[in-house]
PDB file of C-alpha atoms in Angstrom:
ATOM      1  CA  PHE A 739     -85.522   9.123  39.917  1.00 88.00           C
ATOM      2  CA  ALA A 740     -82.366   7.683  41.682  1.00 94.00           C
ATOM      3  CA  VAL A 741     -80.053   5.276  39.827  1.00 96.00           C
ATOM      4  CA  LEU A 742     -77.836   2.878  41.705  1.00 97.00           C
ATOM      5  CA  MET A 743     -75.680   0.647  39.585  1.00 96.00           C
ATOM      6  CA  VAL A 744     -73.947  -1.919  41.786  1.00 96.00           C
ATOM      7  CA  ASN A 745     -70.495  -3.483  41.030  1.00 94.00           C
ATOM      8  CA  TYR A 746     -70.912  -6.527  42.796  1.00 95.00           C
ATOM      9  CA  ARG A 747     -67.930  -8.637  43.870  1.00 94.00           C
ATOM     10  CA  GLY A 748     -66.868 -10.745  40.754  1.00 93.00           C
ATOM     11  CA  SER A 749     -68.022  -8.154  38.391  1.00 91.00           C
ATOM     12  CA  LEU A 750     -65.482  -5.845  36.724  1.00 87.00           C
ATOM     13  CA  GLY A 751     -62.965  -3.345  37.515  1.00 86.00           C
ATOM     14  CA  PHE A 752     -61.281  -4.687  40.905  1.00 88.00           C
ATOM     15  CA  GLY A 753     -58.736  -6.953  39.551  1.00 92.00           C
ATOM     16  CA  GLN A 754     -58.568 -10.785  38.536  1.00 93.00           C
ATOM     17  CA  ALA A 755     -59.031 -11.453  42.434  1.00 93.00           C
ATOM     18  CA  SER A 756     -62.030 -10.080  42.979  1.00 92.00           C
ATOM     19  CA  ILE A 757     -63.280 -11.677  39.787  1.00 91.00           C
ATOM     20  CA  ASP A 758     -62.682 -14.886  40.859  1.00 92.00           C
ATOM     21  CA  SER A 759     -64.408 -14.616  44.328  1.00 94.00           C
ATOM     22  CA  LEU A 760     -67.435 -15.180  42.242  1.00 94.00           C
ATOM     23  CA  ILE A 761     -66.307 -18.765  41.420  1.00 92.00           C
ATOM     24  CA  SER A 762     -68.335 -21.113  43.424  1.00 93.00           C
ATOM     25  CA  HIS A 763     -70.553 -17.940  44.921  1.00 95.00           C
ATOM     26  CA  VAL A 764     -72.772 -16.884  41.839  1.00 96.00           C
ATOM     27  CA  GLY A 765     -76.344 -16.446  42.947  1.00 96.00           C
ATOM     28  CA  VAL A 766     -75.419 -15.864  46.466  1.00 97.00           C
ATOM     29  CA  GLN A 767     -72.366 -13.418  46.595  1.00 97.00           C
ATOM     30  CA  ASP A 768     -73.664 -11.346  43.712  1.00 97.00           C
ATOM     31  CA  VAL A 769     -77.272 -11.334  44.989  1.00 98.00           C
ATOM     32  CA  GLU A 770     -76.150 -10.627  48.035  1.00 98.00           C
ATOM     33  CA  ASP A 771     -73.936  -7.487  47.156  1.00 97.00           C
ATOM     34  CA  THR A 772     -76.874  -5.964  45.138  1.00 98.00           C
ATOM     35  CA  GLN A 773     -79.452  -6.066  47.780  1.00 98.00           C
ATOM     36  CA  LEU A 774     -76.681  -4.852  50.618  1.00 98.00           C
ATOM     37  CA  ALA A 775     -76.029  -1.768  48.031  1.00 98.00           C
ATOM     38  CA  VAL A 776     -79.955  -1.032  47.851  1.00 98.00           C
ATOM     39  CA  GLU A 777     -80.195  -1.016  51.215  1.00 97.00           C
ATOM     40  CA  LEU A 778     -77.160   1.280  52.163  1.00 97.00           C
ATOM     41  CA  ALA A 779     -78.583   3.577  49.644  1.00 97.00           C
ATOM     42  CA  LEU A 780     -81.957   3.774  51.301  1.00 96.00           C
ATOM     43  CA  GLN A 781     -80.339   4.401  54.418  1.00 95.00           C
ATOM     44  CA  SER A 782     -78.148   7.282  53.306  1.00 93.00           C
ATOM     45  CA  GLU A 783     -80.153   8.962  50.780  1.00 91.00           C
ATOM     46  CA  LEU A 784     -83.657  10.420  51.102  1.00 94.00           C
ATOM     47  CA  LEU A 785     -85.572   7.717  48.775  1.00 95.00           C
ATOM     48  CA  ASP A 786     -88.918   6.313  48.400  1.00 94.00           C
ATOM     49  CA  SER A 787     -88.742   2.712  49.593  1.00 94.00           C
ATOM     50  CA  ASN A 788     -92.362   1.998  48.344  1.00 94.00           C
ATOM     51  CA  ARG A 789     -90.720   2.712  44.818  1.00 95.00           C
ATOM     52  CA  ILE A 790     -88.313   0.875  43.870  1.00 97.00           C
ATOM     53  CA  ALA A 791     -87.491  -0.770  40.398  1.00 98.00           C
ATOM     54  CA  LEU A 792     -85.027  -3.355  39.099  1.00 98.00           C
ATOM     55  CA  LEU A 793     -83.363  -3.190  35.784  1.00 98.00           C
ATOM     56  CA  GLY A 794     -80.750  -5.791  34.582  1.00 98.00           C
ATOM     57  CA  GLY A 795     -79.530  -7.571  31.279  1.00 97.00           C
ATOM     58  CA  SER A 796     -77.699 -10.972  31.193  1.00 97.00           C
ATOM     59  CA  HIS A 797     -76.241 -11.597  34.689  1.00 96.00           C
ATOM     60  CA  GLY A 798     -77.819  -8.873  35.575  1.00 97.00           C
ATOM     61  CA  GLY A 799     -81.179  -9.445  35.059  1.00 98.00           C
ATOM     62  CA  PHE A 800     -80.197 -13.282  36.748  1.00 98.00           C
ATOM     63  CA  ILE A 801     -79.721 -10.974  39.899  1.00 98.00           C
ATOM     64  CA  CYS A 802     -82.629  -8.990  39.158  1.00 98.00           C
ATOM     65  CA  CYS A 803     -84.844 -12.400  39.181  1.00 98.00           C
ATOM     66  CA  HIS A 804     -82.988 -13.489  42.276  1.00 98.00           C
ATOM     67  CA  LEU A 805     -84.273 -10.429  44.197  1.00 98.00           C
ATOM     68  CA  ILE A 806     -87.537 -10.461  43.375  1.00 98.00           C
ATOM     69  CA  GLY A 807     -87.826 -13.955  44.565  1.00 98.00           C
ATOM     70  CA  ARG A 808     -85.932 -13.274  47.712  1.00 97.00           C
ATOM     71  CA  HIS A 809     -87.207 -10.182  48.607  1.00 97.00           C
ATOM     72  CA  PRO A 810     -90.776  -9.956  47.049  1.00 92.00           C
ATOM     73  CA  LYS A 811     -92.196  -7.097  49.288  1.00 93.00           C
ATOM     74  CA  MET A 812     -89.268  -4.901  48.311  1.00 97.00           C
ATOM     75  CA  TYR A 813     -89.589  -4.462  44.446  1.00 98.00           C
ATOM     76  CA  LYS A 814     -92.314  -2.839  43.044  1.00 97.00           C
ATOM     77  CA  ALA A 815     -91.556  -3.377  39.396  1.00 98.00           C
ATOM     78  CA  CYS A 816     -88.602  -5.068  37.588  1.00 98.00           C
ATOM     79  CA  ALA A 817     -87.391  -4.984  33.598  1.00 98.00           C
ATOM     80  CA  VAL A 818     -85.033  -7.578  32.527  1.00 98.00           C
ATOM     81  CA  ARG A 819     -83.104  -8.430  29.234  1.00 98.00           C
ATOM     82  CA  SER A 820     -81.853 -12.111  28.272  1.00 98.00           C
ATOM     83  CA  PRO A 821     -81.991 -13.469  31.895  1.00 98.00           C
ATOM     84  CA  VAL A 822     -80.547 -16.666  33.120  1.00 97.00           C
ATOM     85  CA  ILE A 823     -83.419 -18.158  34.877  1.00 98.00           C
ATOM     86  CA  ASN A 824     -82.604 -21.781  35.011  1.00 97.00           C
ATOM     87  CA  MET A 825     -78.650 -23.051  35.063  1.00 95.00           C
ATOM     88  CA  ALA A 826     -80.221 -26.415  34.875  1.00 93.00           C
ATOM     89  CA  THR A 827     -82.049 -26.359  31.516  1.00 92.00           C
ATOM     90  CA  LEU A 828     -79.667 -24.059  30.343  1.00 91.00           C
ATOM     91  CA  LEU A 829     -77.245 -26.770  29.666  1.00 81.00           C
ATOM     92  CA  GLY A 830     -76.450 -27.594  25.892  1.00 81.00           C
ATOM     93  CA  THR A 831     -78.026 -24.397  24.779  1.00 89.00           C
ATOM     94  CA  SER A 832     -75.429 -21.741  25.354  1.00 91.00           C
ATOM     95  CA  ASP A 833     -72.443 -20.933  23.591  1.00 91.00           C
ATOM     96  CA  ILE A 834     -70.467 -21.148  26.989  1.00 91.00           C
ATOM     97  CA  PRO A 835     -71.675 -24.288  27.882  1.00 86.00           C
ATOM     98  CA  ASP A 836     -68.590 -24.031  30.765  1.00 89.00           C
ATOM     99  CA  TRP A 837     -70.079 -21.181  32.643  1.00 89.00           C
ATOM    100  CA  ARG A 838     -72.428 -23.486  34.386  1.00 85.00           C
ATOM    101  CA  TYR A 839     -69.914 -25.553  35.702  1.00 90.00           C
ATOM    102  CA  THR A 840     -67.327 -23.289  36.606  1.00 90.00           C
ATOM    103  CA  SER A 841     -69.505 -20.680  38.058  1.00 91.00           C
ATOM    104  CA  LEU A 842     -70.377 -23.194  40.622  1.00 92.00           C
ATOM    105  CA  GLY A 843     -66.847 -24.240  41.307  1.00 90.00           C
ATOM    106  CA  LEU A 844     -67.432 -27.284  39.375  1.00 91.00           C
ATOM    107  CA  PRO A 845     -65.062 -29.209  36.832  1.00 89.00           C
ATOM    108  CA  TYR A 846     -65.815 -29.182  33.060  1.00 88.00           C
ATOM    109  CA  CYS A 847     -64.853 -30.809  29.536  1.00 86.00           C
ATOM    110  CA  PHE A 848     -66.654 -30.874  26.692  1.00 83.00           C
ATOM    111  CA  GLU A 849     -67.698 -34.738  26.956  1.00 84.00           C
ATOM    112  CA  ARG A 850     -69.219 -34.184  30.703  1.00 85.00           C
ATOM    113  CA  ILE A 851     -72.373 -35.305  31.492  1.00 87.00           C
ATOM    114  CA  PRO A 852     -74.017 -33.561  34.283  1.00 89.00           C
ATOM    115  CA  SER A 853     -74.784 -36.082  37.555  1.00 92.00           C
ATOM    116  CA  GLU A 854     -77.620 -35.767  39.796  1.00 94.00           C
ATOM    117  CA  ASP A 855     -75.770 -33.497  42.051  1.00 95.00           C
ATOM    118  CA  ASP A 856     -74.270 -31.132  39.388  1.00 93.00           C
ATOM    119  CA  LEU A 857     -78.141 -30.458  38.421  1.00 94.00           C
ATOM    120  CA  VAL A 858     -79.357 -30.131  41.728  1.00 95.00           C
ATOM    121  CA  ALA A 859     -76.477 -27.479  42.451  1.00 95.00           C
ATOM    122  CA  MET A 860     -77.390 -25.608  38.996  1.00 94.00           C
ATOM    123  CA  LEU A 861     -81.303 -25.402  40.201  1.00 96.00           C
ATOM    124  CA  LEU A 862     -80.605 -24.290  43.588  1.00 96.00           C
ATOM    125  CA  ARG A 863     -78.399 -21.104  42.542  1.00 96.00           C
ATOM    126  CA  SER A 864     -81.185 -19.992  40.020  1.00 97.00           C
ATOM    127  CA  PRO A 865     -84.049 -17.734  40.114  1.00 98.00           C
ATOM    128  CA  ILE A 866     -86.565 -20.120  39.130  1.00 98.00           C
ATOM    129  CA  ILE A 867     -86.081 -22.105  42.798  1.00 97.00           C
ATOM    130  CA  HIS A 868     -87.754 -18.993  44.124  1.00 98.00           C
ATOM    131  CA  ALA A 869     -90.661 -18.271  41.471  1.00 97.00           C
ATOM    132  CA  ALA A 870     -93.304 -18.966  44.106  1.00 97.00           C
ATOM    133  CA  LYS A 871     -92.607 -16.625  46.197  1.00 97.00           C
ATOM    134  CA  VAL A 872     -92.273 -13.713  43.150  1.00 98.00           C
ATOM    135  CA  TYR A 873     -94.970 -10.723  43.210  1.00 97.00           C
ATOM    136  CA  THR A 874     -93.172  -8.220  41.432  1.00 98.00           C
ATOM    137  CA  PRO A 875     -94.529  -7.126  38.295  1.00 98.00           C
ATOM    138  CA  LEU A 876     -91.992  -8.473  35.687  1.00 98.00           C
ATOM    139  CA  LEU A 877     -90.919  -7.592  31.900  1.00 98.00           C
ATOM    140  CA  LEU A 878     -88.875 -10.043  29.956  1.00 98.00           C
ATOM    141  CA  CYS A 879     -87.254  -8.890  26.874  1.00 98.00           C
ATOM    142  CA  VAL A 880     -85.339 -11.491  24.754  1.00 98.00           C
ATOM    143  CA  GLY A 881     -83.741 -12.102  21.078  1.00 98.00           C
ATOM    144  CA  ALA A 882     -84.561 -15.048  19.403  1.00 98.00           C
ATOM    145  CA  LYS A 883     -81.068 -15.054  17.902  1.00 97.00           C
ATOM    146  CA  ASP A 884     -79.514 -15.098  21.395  1.00 97.00           C
ATOM    147  CA  ARG A 885     -76.810 -17.727  21.467  1.00 96.00           C
ATOM    148  CA  ARG A 886     -75.558 -17.129  24.965  1.00 96.00           C
ATOM    149  CA  VAL A 887     -79.163 -17.473  27.117  1.00 97.00           C
ATOM    150  CA  SER A 888     -81.847 -19.242  25.403  1.00 96.00           C
ATOM    151  CA  PRO A 889     -84.780 -16.955  24.904  1.00 97.00           C
ATOM    152  CA  TYR A 890     -86.814 -19.682  25.981  1.00 97.00           C
ATOM    153  CA  GLN A 891     -85.069 -19.178  29.701  1.00 97.00           C
ATOM    154  CA  ALA A 892     -87.696 -16.276  30.036  1.00 98.00           C
ATOM    155  CA  VAL A 893     -90.411 -18.331  28.226  1.00 98.00           C
ATOM    156  CA  GLU A 894     -89.972 -21.018  31.434  1.00 97.00           C
ATOM    157  CA  TYR A 895     -90.374 -18.194  34.155  1.00 98.00           C
ATOM    158  CA  TYR A 896     -93.117 -16.067  31.998  1.00 98.00           C
ATOM    159  CA  ARG A 897     -95.348 -19.390  31.887  1.00 98.00           C
ATOM    160  CA  VAL A 898     -94.741 -20.175  35.850  1.00 97.00           C
ATOM    161  CA  LEU A 899     -95.593 -16.384  36.596  1.00 98.00           C
ATOM    162  CA  GLN A 900     -98.529 -16.254  34.311  1.00 97.00           C
ATOM    163  CA  ALA A 901    -100.223 -19.290  35.583  1.00 97.00           C
ATOM    164  CA  ARG A 902     -99.802 -17.909  39.435  1.00 97.00           C
ATOM    165  CA  GLY A 903    -101.576 -14.672  38.001  1.00 97.00           C
ATOM    166  CA  ILE A 904     -98.435 -12.578  38.400  1.00 97.00           C
ATOM    167  CA  PRO A 905     -98.542  -9.175  35.971  1.00 97.00           C
ATOM    168  CA  VAL A 906     -95.715 -10.452  33.547  1.00 98.00           C
ATOM    169  CA  ARG A 907     -95.203  -9.520  29.923  1.00 98.00           C
ATOM    170  CA  LEU A 908     -92.514 -11.133  27.403  1.00 98.00           C
ATOM    171  CA  LEU A 909     -91.415  -9.102  24.503  1.00 98.00           C
ATOM    172  CA  TRP A 910     -89.489 -11.286  21.940  1.00 98.00           C
ATOM    173  CA  TYR A 911     -87.428  -9.791  19.206  1.00 98.00           C
ATOM    174  CA  PRO A 912     -87.198 -12.547  16.405  1.00 97.00           C
ATOM    175  CA  GLU A 913     -83.921 -10.721  14.790  1.00 97.00           C
ATOM    176  CA  GLY A 914     -82.671  -9.766  18.580  1.00 97.00           C
ATOM    177  CA  ASN A 915     -79.257 -11.223  19.701  1.00 97.00           C
ATOM    178  CA  HIS A 916     -78.303 -11.335  23.265  1.00 97.00           C
ATOM    179  CA  THR A 917     -77.611  -7.776  23.966  1.00 97.00           C
ATOM    180  CA  LEU A 918     -80.621  -6.813  22.012  1.00 97.00           C
ATOM    181  CA  ASP A 919     -78.521  -3.871  19.934  1.00 94.00           C
ATOM    182  CA  GLY A 920     -79.536  -2.404  16.824  1.00 94.00           C
ATOM    183  CA  VAL A 921     -80.856   1.206  16.843  1.00 96.00           C
ATOM    184  CA  GLN A 922     -84.987  -0.021  16.731  1.00 96.00           C
ATOM    185  CA  ILE A 923     -84.707  -2.977  18.727  1.00 97.00           C
ATOM    186  CA  GLU A 924     -82.254  -1.199  21.399  1.00 96.00           C
ATOM    187  CA  ALA A 925     -84.732   1.895  21.342  1.00 97.00           C
ATOM    188  CA  ASP A 926     -88.170  -0.362  21.498  1.00 98.00           C
ATOM    189  CA  PHE A 927     -86.494  -2.541  24.488  1.00 97.00           C
ATOM    190  CA  PHE A 928     -85.922   0.805  26.902  1.00 97.00           C
ATOM    191  CA  MET A 929     -88.946   2.587  25.904  1.00 98.00           C
ATOM    192  CA  ASN A 930     -90.676  -0.759  27.009  1.00 98.00           C
ATOM    193  CA  CYS A 931     -88.571  -0.969  30.202  1.00 98.00           C
ATOM    194  CA  ALA A 932     -89.200   2.665  31.032  1.00 97.00           C
ATOM    195  CA  GLN A 933     -92.993   2.566  30.492  1.00 97.00           C
ATOM    196  CA  TRP A 934     -93.145  -0.732  32.527  1.00 98.00           C
ATOM    197  CA  ILE A 935     -91.149   0.857  35.266  1.00 97.00           C
ATOM    198  CA  MET A 936     -93.094   3.837  35.636  1.00 96.00           C
ATOM    199  CA  GLN A 937     -96.831   2.117  35.091  1.00 96.00           C
ATOM    200  CA  HIS A 938     -95.764  -0.020  38.026  1.00 96.00           C
ATOM    201  CA  LEU A 939     -94.481   2.769  40.054  1.00 94.00           C
ATOM    202  CA  LEU A 940     -97.334   4.948  39.217  1.00 86.00           C
ATOM    203  CA  VAL A 941     -95.358   7.558  37.981  1.00 67.00           C
ATOM    204  CA  ASP A 942     -97.362   9.843  36.156  1.00 58.00           C
ATOM    205  CA  THR A 943     -95.541  10.326  32.627  1.00 55.00           C
ATOM    206  CA  ALA A 944     -96.674  13.890  32.284  1.00 55.00           C
ATOM    207  CA  THR A 945     -94.867  15.334  35.391  1.00 62.00           C
ATOM    208  CA  GLY A 946     -92.242  12.351  36.432  1.00 60.00           C
ATOM    209  CA  LYS A 947     -93.832  12.456  39.730  1.00 66.00           C
TER     210      LYS A 947
END
């Protein structure tokens, strides 16, 4: 395997200005940066463009789920942990409720009730809006004790894809939190992700080819 880890604009490591550049551009800039990195890697390295998989957690899972909807023919497998799927339905269920607003450049206060325009903006920046175009086999891994991103975000996506007949599996960890940490949970999570990706990339587990 060749592994590409993308530090999109708005992630850590390039100062506050880079982080601030993602405000109002969540679901656009981060997704486009990741897709561009994949395309540049394919141009510069001897890689098989027919065997590309995605793996991401939390915001990374959010980006992955965007990519399989926007580029349905490109990615052959995807495994995500604790992804944001629908920013509108996440309201009121997260321990950081302000993120739904501030990431889109909207003002926030604790007593604020979302307007119709707010909800439309959140929906249009969410992976769920592209669900009808998804064909990539998807593994969703969530913790029942996740206070950051409700595990029912994944359930929402799972039901839509299952109804369309898309290969999708949901792993629900009763004692898992947002990061799915802990030796047993983390080992099970990574093993299932590896098996899912290898299965759908048609990798021989004996030879690795």
